[in-house]
mmCIF file of C-alpha atoms in Angstrom:
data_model
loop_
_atom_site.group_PDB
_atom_site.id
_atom_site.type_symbol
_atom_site.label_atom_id
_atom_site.label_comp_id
_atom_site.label_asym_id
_atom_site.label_seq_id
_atom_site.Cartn_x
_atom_site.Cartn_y
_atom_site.Cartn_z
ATOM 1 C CA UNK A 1 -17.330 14.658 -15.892
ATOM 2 C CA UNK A 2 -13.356 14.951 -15.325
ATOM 3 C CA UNK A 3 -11.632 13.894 -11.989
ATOM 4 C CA UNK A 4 -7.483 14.404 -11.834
ATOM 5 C CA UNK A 5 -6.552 11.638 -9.468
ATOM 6 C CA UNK A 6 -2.900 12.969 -8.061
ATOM 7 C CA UNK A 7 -0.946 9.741 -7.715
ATOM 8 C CA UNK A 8 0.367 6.980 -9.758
ATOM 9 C CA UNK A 9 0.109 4.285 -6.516
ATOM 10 C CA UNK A 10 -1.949 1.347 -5.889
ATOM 11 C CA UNK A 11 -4.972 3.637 -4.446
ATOM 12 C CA UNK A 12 -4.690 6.304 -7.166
ATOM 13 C CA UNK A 13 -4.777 3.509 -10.211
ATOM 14 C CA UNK A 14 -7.731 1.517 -8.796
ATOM 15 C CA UNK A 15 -9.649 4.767 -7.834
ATOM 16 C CA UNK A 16 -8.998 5.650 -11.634
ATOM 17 C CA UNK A 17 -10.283 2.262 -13.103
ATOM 18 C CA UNK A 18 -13.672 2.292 -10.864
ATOM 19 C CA UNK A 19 -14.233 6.104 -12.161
ATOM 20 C CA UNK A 20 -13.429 5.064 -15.772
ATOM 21 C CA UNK A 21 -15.966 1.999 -15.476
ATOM 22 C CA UNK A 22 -18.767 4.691 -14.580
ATOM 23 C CA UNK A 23 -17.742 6.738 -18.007
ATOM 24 C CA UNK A 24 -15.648 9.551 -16.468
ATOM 25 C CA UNK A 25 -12.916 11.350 -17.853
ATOM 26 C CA UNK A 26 -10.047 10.790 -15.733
ATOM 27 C CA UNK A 27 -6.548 11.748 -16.065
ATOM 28 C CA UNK A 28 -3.933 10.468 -13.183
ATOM 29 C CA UNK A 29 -0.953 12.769 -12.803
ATOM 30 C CA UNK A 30 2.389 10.767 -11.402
ATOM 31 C CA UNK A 31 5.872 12.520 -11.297
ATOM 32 C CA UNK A 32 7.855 9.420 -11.355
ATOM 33 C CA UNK A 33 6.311 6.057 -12.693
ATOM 34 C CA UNK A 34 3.325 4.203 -11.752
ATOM 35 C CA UNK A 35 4.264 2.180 -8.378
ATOM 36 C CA UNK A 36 7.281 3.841 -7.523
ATOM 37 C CA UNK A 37 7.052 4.017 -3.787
ATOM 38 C CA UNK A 38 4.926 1.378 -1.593
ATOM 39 C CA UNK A 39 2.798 -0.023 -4.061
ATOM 40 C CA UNK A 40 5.525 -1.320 -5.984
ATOM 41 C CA UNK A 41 8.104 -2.372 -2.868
ATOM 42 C CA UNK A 42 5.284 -3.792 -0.372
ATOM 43 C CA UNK A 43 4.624 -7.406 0.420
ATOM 44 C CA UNK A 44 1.330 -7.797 -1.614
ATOM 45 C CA UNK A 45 -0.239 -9.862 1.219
ATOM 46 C CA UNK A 46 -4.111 -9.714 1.484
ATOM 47 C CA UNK A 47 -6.483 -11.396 4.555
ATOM 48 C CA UNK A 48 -9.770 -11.179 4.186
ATOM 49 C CA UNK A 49 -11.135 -11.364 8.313
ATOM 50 C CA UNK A 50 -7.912 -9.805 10.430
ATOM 51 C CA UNK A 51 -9.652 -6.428 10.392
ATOM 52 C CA UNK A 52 -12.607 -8.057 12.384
ATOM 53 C CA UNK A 53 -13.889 -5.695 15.379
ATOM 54 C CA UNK A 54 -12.539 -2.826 13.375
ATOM 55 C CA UNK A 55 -13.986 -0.241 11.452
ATOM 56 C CA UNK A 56 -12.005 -1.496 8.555
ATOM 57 C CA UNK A 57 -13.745 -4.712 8.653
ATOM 58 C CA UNK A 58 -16.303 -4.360 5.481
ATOM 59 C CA UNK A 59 -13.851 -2.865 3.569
ATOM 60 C CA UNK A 60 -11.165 -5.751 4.383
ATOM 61 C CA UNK A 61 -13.770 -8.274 3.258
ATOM 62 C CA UNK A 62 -15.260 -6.096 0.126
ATOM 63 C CA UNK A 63 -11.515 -5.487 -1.231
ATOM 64 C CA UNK A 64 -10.460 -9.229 -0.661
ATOM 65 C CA UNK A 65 -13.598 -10.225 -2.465
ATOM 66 C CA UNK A 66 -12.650 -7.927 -5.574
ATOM 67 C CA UNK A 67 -9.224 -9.263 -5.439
ATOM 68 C CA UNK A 68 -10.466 -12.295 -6.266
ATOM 69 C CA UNK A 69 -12.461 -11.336 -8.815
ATOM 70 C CA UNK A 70 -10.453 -8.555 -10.953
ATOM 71 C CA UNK A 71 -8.457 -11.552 -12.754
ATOM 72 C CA UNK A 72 -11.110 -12.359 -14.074
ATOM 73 C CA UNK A 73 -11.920 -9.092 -15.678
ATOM 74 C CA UNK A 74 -8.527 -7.396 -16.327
ATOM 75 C CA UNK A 75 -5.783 -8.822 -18.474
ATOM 76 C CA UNK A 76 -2.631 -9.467 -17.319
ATOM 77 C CA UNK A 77 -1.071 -11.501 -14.318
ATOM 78 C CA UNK A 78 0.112 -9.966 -11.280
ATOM 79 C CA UNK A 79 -0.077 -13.197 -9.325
ATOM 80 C CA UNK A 80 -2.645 -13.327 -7.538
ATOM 81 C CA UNK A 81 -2.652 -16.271 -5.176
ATOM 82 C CA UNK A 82 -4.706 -18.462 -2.238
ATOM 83 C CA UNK A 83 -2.155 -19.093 0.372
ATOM 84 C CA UNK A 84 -2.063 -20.534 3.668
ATOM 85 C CA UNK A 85 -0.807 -18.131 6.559
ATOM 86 C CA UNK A 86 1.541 -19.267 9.990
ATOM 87 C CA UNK A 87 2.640 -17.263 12.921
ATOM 88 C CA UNK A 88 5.713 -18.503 14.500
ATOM 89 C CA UNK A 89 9.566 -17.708 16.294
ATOM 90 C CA UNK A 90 12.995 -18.221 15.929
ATOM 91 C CA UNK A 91 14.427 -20.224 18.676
ATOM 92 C CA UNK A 92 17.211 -18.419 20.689
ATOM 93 C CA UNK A 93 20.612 -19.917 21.183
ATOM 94 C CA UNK A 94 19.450 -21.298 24.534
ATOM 95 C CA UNK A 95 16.219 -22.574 23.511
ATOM 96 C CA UNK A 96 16.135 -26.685 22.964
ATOM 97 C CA UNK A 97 14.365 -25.905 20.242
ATOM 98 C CA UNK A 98 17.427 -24.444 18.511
ATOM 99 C CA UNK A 99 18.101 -27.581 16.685
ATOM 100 C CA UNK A 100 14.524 -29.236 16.125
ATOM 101 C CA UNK A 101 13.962 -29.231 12.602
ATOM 102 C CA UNK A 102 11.016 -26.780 10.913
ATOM 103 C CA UNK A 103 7.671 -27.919 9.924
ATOM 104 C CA UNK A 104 8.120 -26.659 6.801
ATOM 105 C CA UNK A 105 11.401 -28.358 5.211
ATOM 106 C CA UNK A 106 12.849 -24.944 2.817
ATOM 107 C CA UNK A 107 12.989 -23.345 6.645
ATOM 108 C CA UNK A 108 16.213 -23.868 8.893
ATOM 109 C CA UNK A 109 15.977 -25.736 12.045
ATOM 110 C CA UNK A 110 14.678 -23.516 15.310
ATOM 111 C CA UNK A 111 12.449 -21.701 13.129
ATOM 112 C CA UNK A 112 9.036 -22.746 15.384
ATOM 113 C CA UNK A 113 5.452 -22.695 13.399
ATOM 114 C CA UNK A 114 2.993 -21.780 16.097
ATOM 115 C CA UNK A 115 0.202 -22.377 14.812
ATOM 116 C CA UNK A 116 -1.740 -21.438 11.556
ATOM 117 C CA UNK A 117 -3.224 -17.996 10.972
ATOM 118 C CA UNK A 118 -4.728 -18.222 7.687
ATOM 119 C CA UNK A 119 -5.948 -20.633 5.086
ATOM 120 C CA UNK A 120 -6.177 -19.973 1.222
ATOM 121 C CA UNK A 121 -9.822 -19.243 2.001
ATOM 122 C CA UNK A 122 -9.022 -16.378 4.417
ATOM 123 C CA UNK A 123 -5.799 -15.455 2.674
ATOM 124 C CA UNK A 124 -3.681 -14.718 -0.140
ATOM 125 C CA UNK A 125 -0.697 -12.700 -2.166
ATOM 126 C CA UNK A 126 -0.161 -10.617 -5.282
ATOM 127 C CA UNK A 127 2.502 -8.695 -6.557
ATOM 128 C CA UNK A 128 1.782 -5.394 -5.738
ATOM 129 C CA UNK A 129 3.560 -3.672 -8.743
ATOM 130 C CA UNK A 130 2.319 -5.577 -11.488
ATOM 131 C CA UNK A 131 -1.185 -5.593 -9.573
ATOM 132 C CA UNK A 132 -1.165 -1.386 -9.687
ATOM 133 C CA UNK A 133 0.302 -1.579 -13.129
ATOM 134 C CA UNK A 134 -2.540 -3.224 -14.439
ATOM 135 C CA UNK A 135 -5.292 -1.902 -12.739
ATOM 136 C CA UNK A 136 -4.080 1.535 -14.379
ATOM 137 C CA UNK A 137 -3.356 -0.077 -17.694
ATOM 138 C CA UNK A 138 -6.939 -1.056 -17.384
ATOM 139 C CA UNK A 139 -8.376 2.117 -16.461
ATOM 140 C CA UNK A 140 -6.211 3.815 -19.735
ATOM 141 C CA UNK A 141 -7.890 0.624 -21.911
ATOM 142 C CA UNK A 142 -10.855 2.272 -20.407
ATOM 143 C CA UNK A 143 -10.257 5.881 -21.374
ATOM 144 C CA UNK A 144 -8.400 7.052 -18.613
ATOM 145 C CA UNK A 145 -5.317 8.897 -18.838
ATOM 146 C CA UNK A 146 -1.383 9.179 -17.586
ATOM 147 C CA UNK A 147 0.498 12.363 -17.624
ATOM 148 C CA UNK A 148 4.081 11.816 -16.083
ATOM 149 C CA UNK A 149 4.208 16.224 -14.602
ATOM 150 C CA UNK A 150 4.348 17.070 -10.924
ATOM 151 C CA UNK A 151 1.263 18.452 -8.998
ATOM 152 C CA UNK A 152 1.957 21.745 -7.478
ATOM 153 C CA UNK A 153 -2.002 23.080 -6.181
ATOM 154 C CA UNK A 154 -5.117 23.146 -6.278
ATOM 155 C CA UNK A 155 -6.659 25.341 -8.299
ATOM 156 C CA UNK A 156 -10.174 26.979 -7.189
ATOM 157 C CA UNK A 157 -13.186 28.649 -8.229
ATOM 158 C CA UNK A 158 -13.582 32.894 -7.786
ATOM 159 C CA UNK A 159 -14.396 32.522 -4.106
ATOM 160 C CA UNK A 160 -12.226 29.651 -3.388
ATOM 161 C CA UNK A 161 -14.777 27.274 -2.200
ATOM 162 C CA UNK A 162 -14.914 24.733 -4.774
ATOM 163 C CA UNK A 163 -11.843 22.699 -6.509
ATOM 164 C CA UNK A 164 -11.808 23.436 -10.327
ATOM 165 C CA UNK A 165 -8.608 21.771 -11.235
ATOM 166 C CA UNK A 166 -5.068 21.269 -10.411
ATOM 167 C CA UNK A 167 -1.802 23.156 -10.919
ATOM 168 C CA UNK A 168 1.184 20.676 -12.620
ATOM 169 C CA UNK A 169 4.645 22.733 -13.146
ATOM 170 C CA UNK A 170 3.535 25.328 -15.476
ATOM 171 C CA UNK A 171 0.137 24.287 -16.505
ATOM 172 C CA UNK A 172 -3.328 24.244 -15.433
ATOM 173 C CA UNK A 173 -5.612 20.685 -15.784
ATOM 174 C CA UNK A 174 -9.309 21.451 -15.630
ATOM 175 C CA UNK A 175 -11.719 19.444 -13.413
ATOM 176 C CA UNK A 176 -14.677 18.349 -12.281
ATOM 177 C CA UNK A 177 -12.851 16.967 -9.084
ATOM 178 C CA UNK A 178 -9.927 16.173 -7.358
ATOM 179 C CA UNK A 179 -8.269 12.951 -6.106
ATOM 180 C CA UNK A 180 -5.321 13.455 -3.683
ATOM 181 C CA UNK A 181 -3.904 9.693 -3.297
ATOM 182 C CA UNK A 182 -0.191 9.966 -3.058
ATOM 183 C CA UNK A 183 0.670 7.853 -0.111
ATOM 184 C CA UNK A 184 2.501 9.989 2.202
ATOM 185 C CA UNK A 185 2.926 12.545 0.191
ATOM 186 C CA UNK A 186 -0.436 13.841 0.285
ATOM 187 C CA UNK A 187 0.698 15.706 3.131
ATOM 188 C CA UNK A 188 2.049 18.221 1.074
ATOM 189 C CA UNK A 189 -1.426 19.033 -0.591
ATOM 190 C CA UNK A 190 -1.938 20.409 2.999
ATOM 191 C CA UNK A 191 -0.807 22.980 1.544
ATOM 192 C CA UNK A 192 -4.131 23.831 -0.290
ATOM 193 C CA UNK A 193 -6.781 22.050 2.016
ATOM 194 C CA UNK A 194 -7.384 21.169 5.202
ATOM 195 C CA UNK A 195 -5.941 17.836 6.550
ATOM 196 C CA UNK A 196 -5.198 15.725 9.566
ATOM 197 C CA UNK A 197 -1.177 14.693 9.737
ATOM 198 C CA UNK A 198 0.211 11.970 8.308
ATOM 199 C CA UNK A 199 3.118 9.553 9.328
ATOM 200 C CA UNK A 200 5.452 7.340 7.645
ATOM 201 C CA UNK A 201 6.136 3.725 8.804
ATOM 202 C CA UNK A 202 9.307 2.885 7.139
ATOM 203 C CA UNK A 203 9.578 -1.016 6.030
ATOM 204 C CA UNK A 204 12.768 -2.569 4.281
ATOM 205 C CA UNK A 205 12.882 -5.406 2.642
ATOM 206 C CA UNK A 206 14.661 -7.877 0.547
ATOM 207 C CA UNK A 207 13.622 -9.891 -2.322
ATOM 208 C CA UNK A 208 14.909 -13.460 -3.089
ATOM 209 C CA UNK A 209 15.070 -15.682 -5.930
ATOM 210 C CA UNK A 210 13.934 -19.039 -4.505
ATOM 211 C CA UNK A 211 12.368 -20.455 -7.540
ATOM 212 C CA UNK A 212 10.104 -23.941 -6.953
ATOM 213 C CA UNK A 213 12.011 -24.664 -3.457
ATOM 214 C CA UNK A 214 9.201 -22.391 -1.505
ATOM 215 C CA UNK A 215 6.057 -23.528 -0.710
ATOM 216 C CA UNK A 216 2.715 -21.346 -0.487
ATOM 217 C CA UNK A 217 3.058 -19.930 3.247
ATOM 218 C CA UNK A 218 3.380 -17.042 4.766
ATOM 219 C CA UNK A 219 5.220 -16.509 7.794
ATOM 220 C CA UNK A 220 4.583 -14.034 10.605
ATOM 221 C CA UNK A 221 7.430 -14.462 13.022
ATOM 222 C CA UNK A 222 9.371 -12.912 16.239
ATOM 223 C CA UNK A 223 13.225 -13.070 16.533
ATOM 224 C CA UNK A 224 16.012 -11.216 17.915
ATOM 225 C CA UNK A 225 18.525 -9.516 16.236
ATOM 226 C CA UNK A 226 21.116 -8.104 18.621
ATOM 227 C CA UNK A 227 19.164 -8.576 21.502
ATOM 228 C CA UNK A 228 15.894 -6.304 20.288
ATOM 229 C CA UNK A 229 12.902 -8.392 19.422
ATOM 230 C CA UNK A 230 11.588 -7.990 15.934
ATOM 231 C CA UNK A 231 8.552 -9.022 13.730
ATOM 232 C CA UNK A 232 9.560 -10.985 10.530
ATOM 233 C CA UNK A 233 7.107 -11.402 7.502
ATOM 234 C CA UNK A 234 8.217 -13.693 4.691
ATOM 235 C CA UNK A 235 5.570 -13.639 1.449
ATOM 236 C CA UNK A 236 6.671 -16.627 -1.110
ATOM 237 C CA UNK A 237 5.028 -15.184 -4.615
ATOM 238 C CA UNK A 238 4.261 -17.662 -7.807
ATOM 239 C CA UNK A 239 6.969 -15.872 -10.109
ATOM 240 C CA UNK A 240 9.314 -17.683 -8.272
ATOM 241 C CA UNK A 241 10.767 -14.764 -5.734
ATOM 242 C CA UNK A 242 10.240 -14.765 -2.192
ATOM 243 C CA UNK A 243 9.670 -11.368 -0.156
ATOM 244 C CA UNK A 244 11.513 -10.858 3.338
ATOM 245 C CA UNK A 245 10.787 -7.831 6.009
ATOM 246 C CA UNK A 246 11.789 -6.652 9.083
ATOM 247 C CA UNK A 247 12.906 -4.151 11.630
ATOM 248 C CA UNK A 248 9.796 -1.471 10.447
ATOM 249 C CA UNK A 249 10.261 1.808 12.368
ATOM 250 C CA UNK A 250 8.835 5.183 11.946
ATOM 251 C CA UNK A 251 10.600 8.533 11.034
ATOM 252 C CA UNK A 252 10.665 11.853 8.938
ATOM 253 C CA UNK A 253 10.222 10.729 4.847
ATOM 254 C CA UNK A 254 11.917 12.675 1.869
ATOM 255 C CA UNK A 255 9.952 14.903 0.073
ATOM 256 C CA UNK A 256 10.480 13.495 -3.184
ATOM 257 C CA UNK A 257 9.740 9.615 -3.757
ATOM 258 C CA UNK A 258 12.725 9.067 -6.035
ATOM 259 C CA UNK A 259 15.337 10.164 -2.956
ATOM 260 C CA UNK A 260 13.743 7.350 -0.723
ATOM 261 C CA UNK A 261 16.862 4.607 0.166
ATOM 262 C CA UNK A 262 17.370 1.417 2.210
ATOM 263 C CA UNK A 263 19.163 2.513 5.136
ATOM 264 C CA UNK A 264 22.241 0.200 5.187
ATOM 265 C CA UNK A 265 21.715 -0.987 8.797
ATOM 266 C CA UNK A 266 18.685 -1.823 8.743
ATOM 267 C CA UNK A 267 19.324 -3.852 4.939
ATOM 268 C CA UNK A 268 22.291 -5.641 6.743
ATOM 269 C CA UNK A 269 19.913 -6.854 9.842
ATOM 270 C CA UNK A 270 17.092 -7.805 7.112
ATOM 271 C CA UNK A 271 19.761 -9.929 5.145
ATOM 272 C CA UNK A 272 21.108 -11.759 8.416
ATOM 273 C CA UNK A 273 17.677 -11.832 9.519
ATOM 274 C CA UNK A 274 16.631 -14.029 6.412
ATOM 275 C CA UNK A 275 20.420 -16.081 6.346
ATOM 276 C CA UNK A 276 18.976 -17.127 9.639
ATOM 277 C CA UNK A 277 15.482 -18.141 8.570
ATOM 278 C CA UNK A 278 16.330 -20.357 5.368
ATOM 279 C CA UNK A 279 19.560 -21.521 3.326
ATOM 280 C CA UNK A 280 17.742 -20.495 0.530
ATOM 281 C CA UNK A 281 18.171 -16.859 1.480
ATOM 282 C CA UNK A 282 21.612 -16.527 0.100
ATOM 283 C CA UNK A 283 23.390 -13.185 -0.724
ATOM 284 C CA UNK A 284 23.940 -14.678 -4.494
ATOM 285 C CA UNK A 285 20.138 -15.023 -4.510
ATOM 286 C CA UNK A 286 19.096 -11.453 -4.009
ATOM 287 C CA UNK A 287 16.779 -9.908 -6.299
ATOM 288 C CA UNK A 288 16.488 -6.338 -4.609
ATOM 289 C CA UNK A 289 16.914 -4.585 -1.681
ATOM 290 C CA UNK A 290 14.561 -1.996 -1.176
ATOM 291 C CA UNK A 291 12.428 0.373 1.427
ATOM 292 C CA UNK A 292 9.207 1.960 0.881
ATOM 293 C CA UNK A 293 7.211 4.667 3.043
ATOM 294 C CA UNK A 294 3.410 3.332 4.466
ATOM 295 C CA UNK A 295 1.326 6.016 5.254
ATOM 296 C CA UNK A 296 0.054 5.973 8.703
ATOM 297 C CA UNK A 297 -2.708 8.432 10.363
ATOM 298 C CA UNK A 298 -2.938 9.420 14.089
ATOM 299 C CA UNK A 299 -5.967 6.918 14.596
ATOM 300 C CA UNK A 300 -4.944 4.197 12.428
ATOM 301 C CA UNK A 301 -7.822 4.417 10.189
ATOM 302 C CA UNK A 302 -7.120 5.880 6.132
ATOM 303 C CA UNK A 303 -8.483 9.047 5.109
ATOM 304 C CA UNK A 304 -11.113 8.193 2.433
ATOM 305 C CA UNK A 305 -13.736 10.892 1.626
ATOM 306 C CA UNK A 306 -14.477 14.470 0.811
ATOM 307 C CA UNK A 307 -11.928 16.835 2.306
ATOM 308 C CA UNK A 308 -13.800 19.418 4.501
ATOM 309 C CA UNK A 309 -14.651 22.828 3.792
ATOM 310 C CA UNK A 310 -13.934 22.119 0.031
ATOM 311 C CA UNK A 311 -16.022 20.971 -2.620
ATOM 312 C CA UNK A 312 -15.053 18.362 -5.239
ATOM 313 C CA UNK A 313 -11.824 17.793 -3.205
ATOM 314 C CA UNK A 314 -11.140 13.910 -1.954
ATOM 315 C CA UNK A 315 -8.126 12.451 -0.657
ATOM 316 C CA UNK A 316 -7.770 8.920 -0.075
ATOM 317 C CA UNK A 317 -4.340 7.524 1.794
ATOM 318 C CA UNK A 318 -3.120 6.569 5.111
ATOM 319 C CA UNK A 319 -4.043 2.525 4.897
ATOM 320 C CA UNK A 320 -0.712 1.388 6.229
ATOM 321 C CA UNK A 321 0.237 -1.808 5.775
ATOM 322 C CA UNK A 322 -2.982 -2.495 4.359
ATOM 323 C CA UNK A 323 -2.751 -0.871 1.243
ATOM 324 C CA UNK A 324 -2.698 -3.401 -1.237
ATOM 325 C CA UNK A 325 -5.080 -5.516 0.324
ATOM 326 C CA UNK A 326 -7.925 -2.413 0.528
ATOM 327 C CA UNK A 327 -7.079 -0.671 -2.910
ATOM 328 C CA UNK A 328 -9.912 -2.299 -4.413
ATOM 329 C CA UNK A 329 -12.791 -1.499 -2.331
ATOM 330 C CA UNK A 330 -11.533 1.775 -1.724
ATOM 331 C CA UNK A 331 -11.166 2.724 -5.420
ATOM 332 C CA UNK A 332 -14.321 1.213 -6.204
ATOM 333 C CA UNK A 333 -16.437 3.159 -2.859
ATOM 334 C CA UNK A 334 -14.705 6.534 -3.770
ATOM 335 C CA UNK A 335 -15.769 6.199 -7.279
ATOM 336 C CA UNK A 336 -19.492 6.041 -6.546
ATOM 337 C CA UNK A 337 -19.135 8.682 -3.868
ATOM 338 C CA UNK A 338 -17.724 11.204 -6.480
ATOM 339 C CA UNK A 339 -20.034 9.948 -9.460
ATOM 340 C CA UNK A 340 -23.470 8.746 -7.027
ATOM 341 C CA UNK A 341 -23.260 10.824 -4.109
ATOM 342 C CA UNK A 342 -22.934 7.716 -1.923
ATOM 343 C CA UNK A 343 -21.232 4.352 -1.117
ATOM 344 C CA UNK A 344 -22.812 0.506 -2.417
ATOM 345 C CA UNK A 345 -20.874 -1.704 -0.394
ATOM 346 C CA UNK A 346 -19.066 0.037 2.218
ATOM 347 C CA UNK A 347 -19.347 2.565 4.607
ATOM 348 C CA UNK A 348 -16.783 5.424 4.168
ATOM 349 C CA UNK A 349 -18.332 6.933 7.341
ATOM 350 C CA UNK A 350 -15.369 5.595 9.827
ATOM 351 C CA UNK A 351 -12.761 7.453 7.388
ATOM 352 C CA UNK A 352 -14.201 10.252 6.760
ATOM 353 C CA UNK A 353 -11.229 12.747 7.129
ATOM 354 C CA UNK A 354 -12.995 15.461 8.986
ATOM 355 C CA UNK A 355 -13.003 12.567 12.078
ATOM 356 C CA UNK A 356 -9.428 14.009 12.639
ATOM 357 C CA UNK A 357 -8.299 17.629 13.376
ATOM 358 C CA UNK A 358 -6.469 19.244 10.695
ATOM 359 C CA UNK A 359 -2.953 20.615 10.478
ATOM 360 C CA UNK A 360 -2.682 24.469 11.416
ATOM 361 C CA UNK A 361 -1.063 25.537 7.925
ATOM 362 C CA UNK A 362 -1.936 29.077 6.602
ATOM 363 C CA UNK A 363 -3.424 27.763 2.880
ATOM 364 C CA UNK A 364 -2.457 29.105 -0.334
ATOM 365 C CA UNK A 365 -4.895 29.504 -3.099
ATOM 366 C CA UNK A 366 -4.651 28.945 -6.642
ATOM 367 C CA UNK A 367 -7.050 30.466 -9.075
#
């Protein structure tokens, strides 16, 4: 059995490592380099209970689970870390708080720790490019396959029911099955199937070198940055760097990964943003300053499942800013459903994309 898995992201390489554990043939196609886009500029954060109440509950807790485990199977470190988790403010200029000093002694004073969120049972961090870049150097250890070529259709059988392959610039890759997982992107494989819409959150972010000053907590925090509110996550990794986002907002997406930019505004409101939050968050001590796309469906809920009306055709995208955390479990569920028929440990039933109405796009047909 061959499956083409379109996309080189987080979803895309651990979909490709569960299918190459079962013995399939797979072969990922990624225009631009493995993590390029969200899976290699996110936060890497992982919780293993805030999804309770949700649908995405059981696939929270499976993924969080396997996060914890895969180091112990793969080679490779991608930092993969317990950590404790706090919610929290900055103190206005009015507040008598303005002065008090933190809790935590790397913060500056008037940054208020609420109360604690997580604890490095319930929570924890890796580095979301090194974690997608070995979970596909594992799957290719395993037999799978990288070609570096653009996907460009779907190519179908004589009456156009069934997916027989994929179209990549001027060739043709036979398959058994098709994987659309490209983030975002996958909206423009509407093209050739039927699919809800997708949106883009937009999330900038800077990365600091803070070396052994940080300790192991992350920080979920309101302040106000010319006189809007905003949320403020701050994810302390063990290679020493320290991740800092803010001001997320929503809006159209280019339609190639490599054009996607920080938008200098919202960089220079990140960057005072973090001045504000810790000394250690100098200019001198910037590591990157970056912005990645989260893909984001009408209901909330990813798209995981067989696309309808189409056989062997699956997408699997739109987890937000959950992405990291529910690669794992969603790779591993998708794999059985292609290979099985059916799901182990959790339920794809809630994601099914067929729960949404698709876009009205006249389709084109490759054959």
């Amino acid at each position: 059995m061959r499956v083409v898995i379109c996309g080189g992201g987080v979803i895309g390489a651990c979909t490709a490592y569960f299918l190459s554990r079962h013995g399939v043939d797979v072969i990922v196609v990624e225009r631009t380099e493995v993590a390029a886009a969200a899976s290699g500029k996110a936060g890497g954060f992982l919780a293993r209970d805030w999804c309770a109440g949700t649908p995405l509950d059981a696939l929270a807790r499976r993924s969080f689970a396997l996060h914890a485990q895969l180091p112990e199977e793969i080679a490779g470190d991608w930092g993969h870390r317990p950590m404790t988790a706090y919610s929290g403010f900055v103190a206005d200029d009015n507040d008598p708080r303005r002065n008090t000093p933190s809790a935590l002694d790397w913060l500056s004073d008037g940054v208020v720790i609420a109360q604690r969120i997580g604890t490095t049972e319930t929570t924890a961090i890796v580095h979301p490019q090194k974690f997608t870049s070995a979970m596909m150097n594992a799957a290719i250890v395993q037999g799978a396959e990288l070609r570096r070529t653009r996907f460009t259709g779907i190519v179908r059988d004589g009456d156009g029911a069934r997916a027989k392959g994929v179209e990549v610039d001027d060739s043709i890759i036979e398959a058994d099955a098709v994987v659309i997982a490209m983030g975002p992107w996958s909206l423009l494989a509407a093209n050739w199937m039927s699919l809800p819409a997708l949106y883009a959150q937009r999330s900038p972010s800077i990365v600091y070198d803070t070396g052994t000053h940080v300790s192991a907590d992350a920080l979920f925090l309101e302040t106000k940055i010319y006189g809007e509110t905003t949320s403020v996550e701050v994810f302390p990794r063990p290679d020493g760097s320290t991740y800092v986002t803010a001001c997320p907002d929503t809006g159209a997406f280019p339609t190639d990964p490599i054009d996607v930019r920080p938008e200098p505004n919202s960089m220079k409101w990140v960057e005072e943003i973090s001045g504000r939050l810790s000394p250690l968050f100098r200019p001198e001590k910037i590591i990157a300053k970056q912005a990645c796309y989260r893909p984001v469906t009408e209901d909330g809920l990813p798209l995981i499942g067989r696309v309808p009306q189409d056989e062997r055709l699956y997408v699997a995208t739109g987890h937000s800013v959950w992405g990291i955390l529910n690669a794992p479990a969603t790779g591993e569920a998708l794999a059985e459903l292609i290979v099985e028929g059916a799901t182990r440990n959790v339920d794809l039933a809630p994601f099914d994309p067929a729960r949404l109405k698709p876009l009205d796009l006249p389709r084109r047909r490759l054959r």
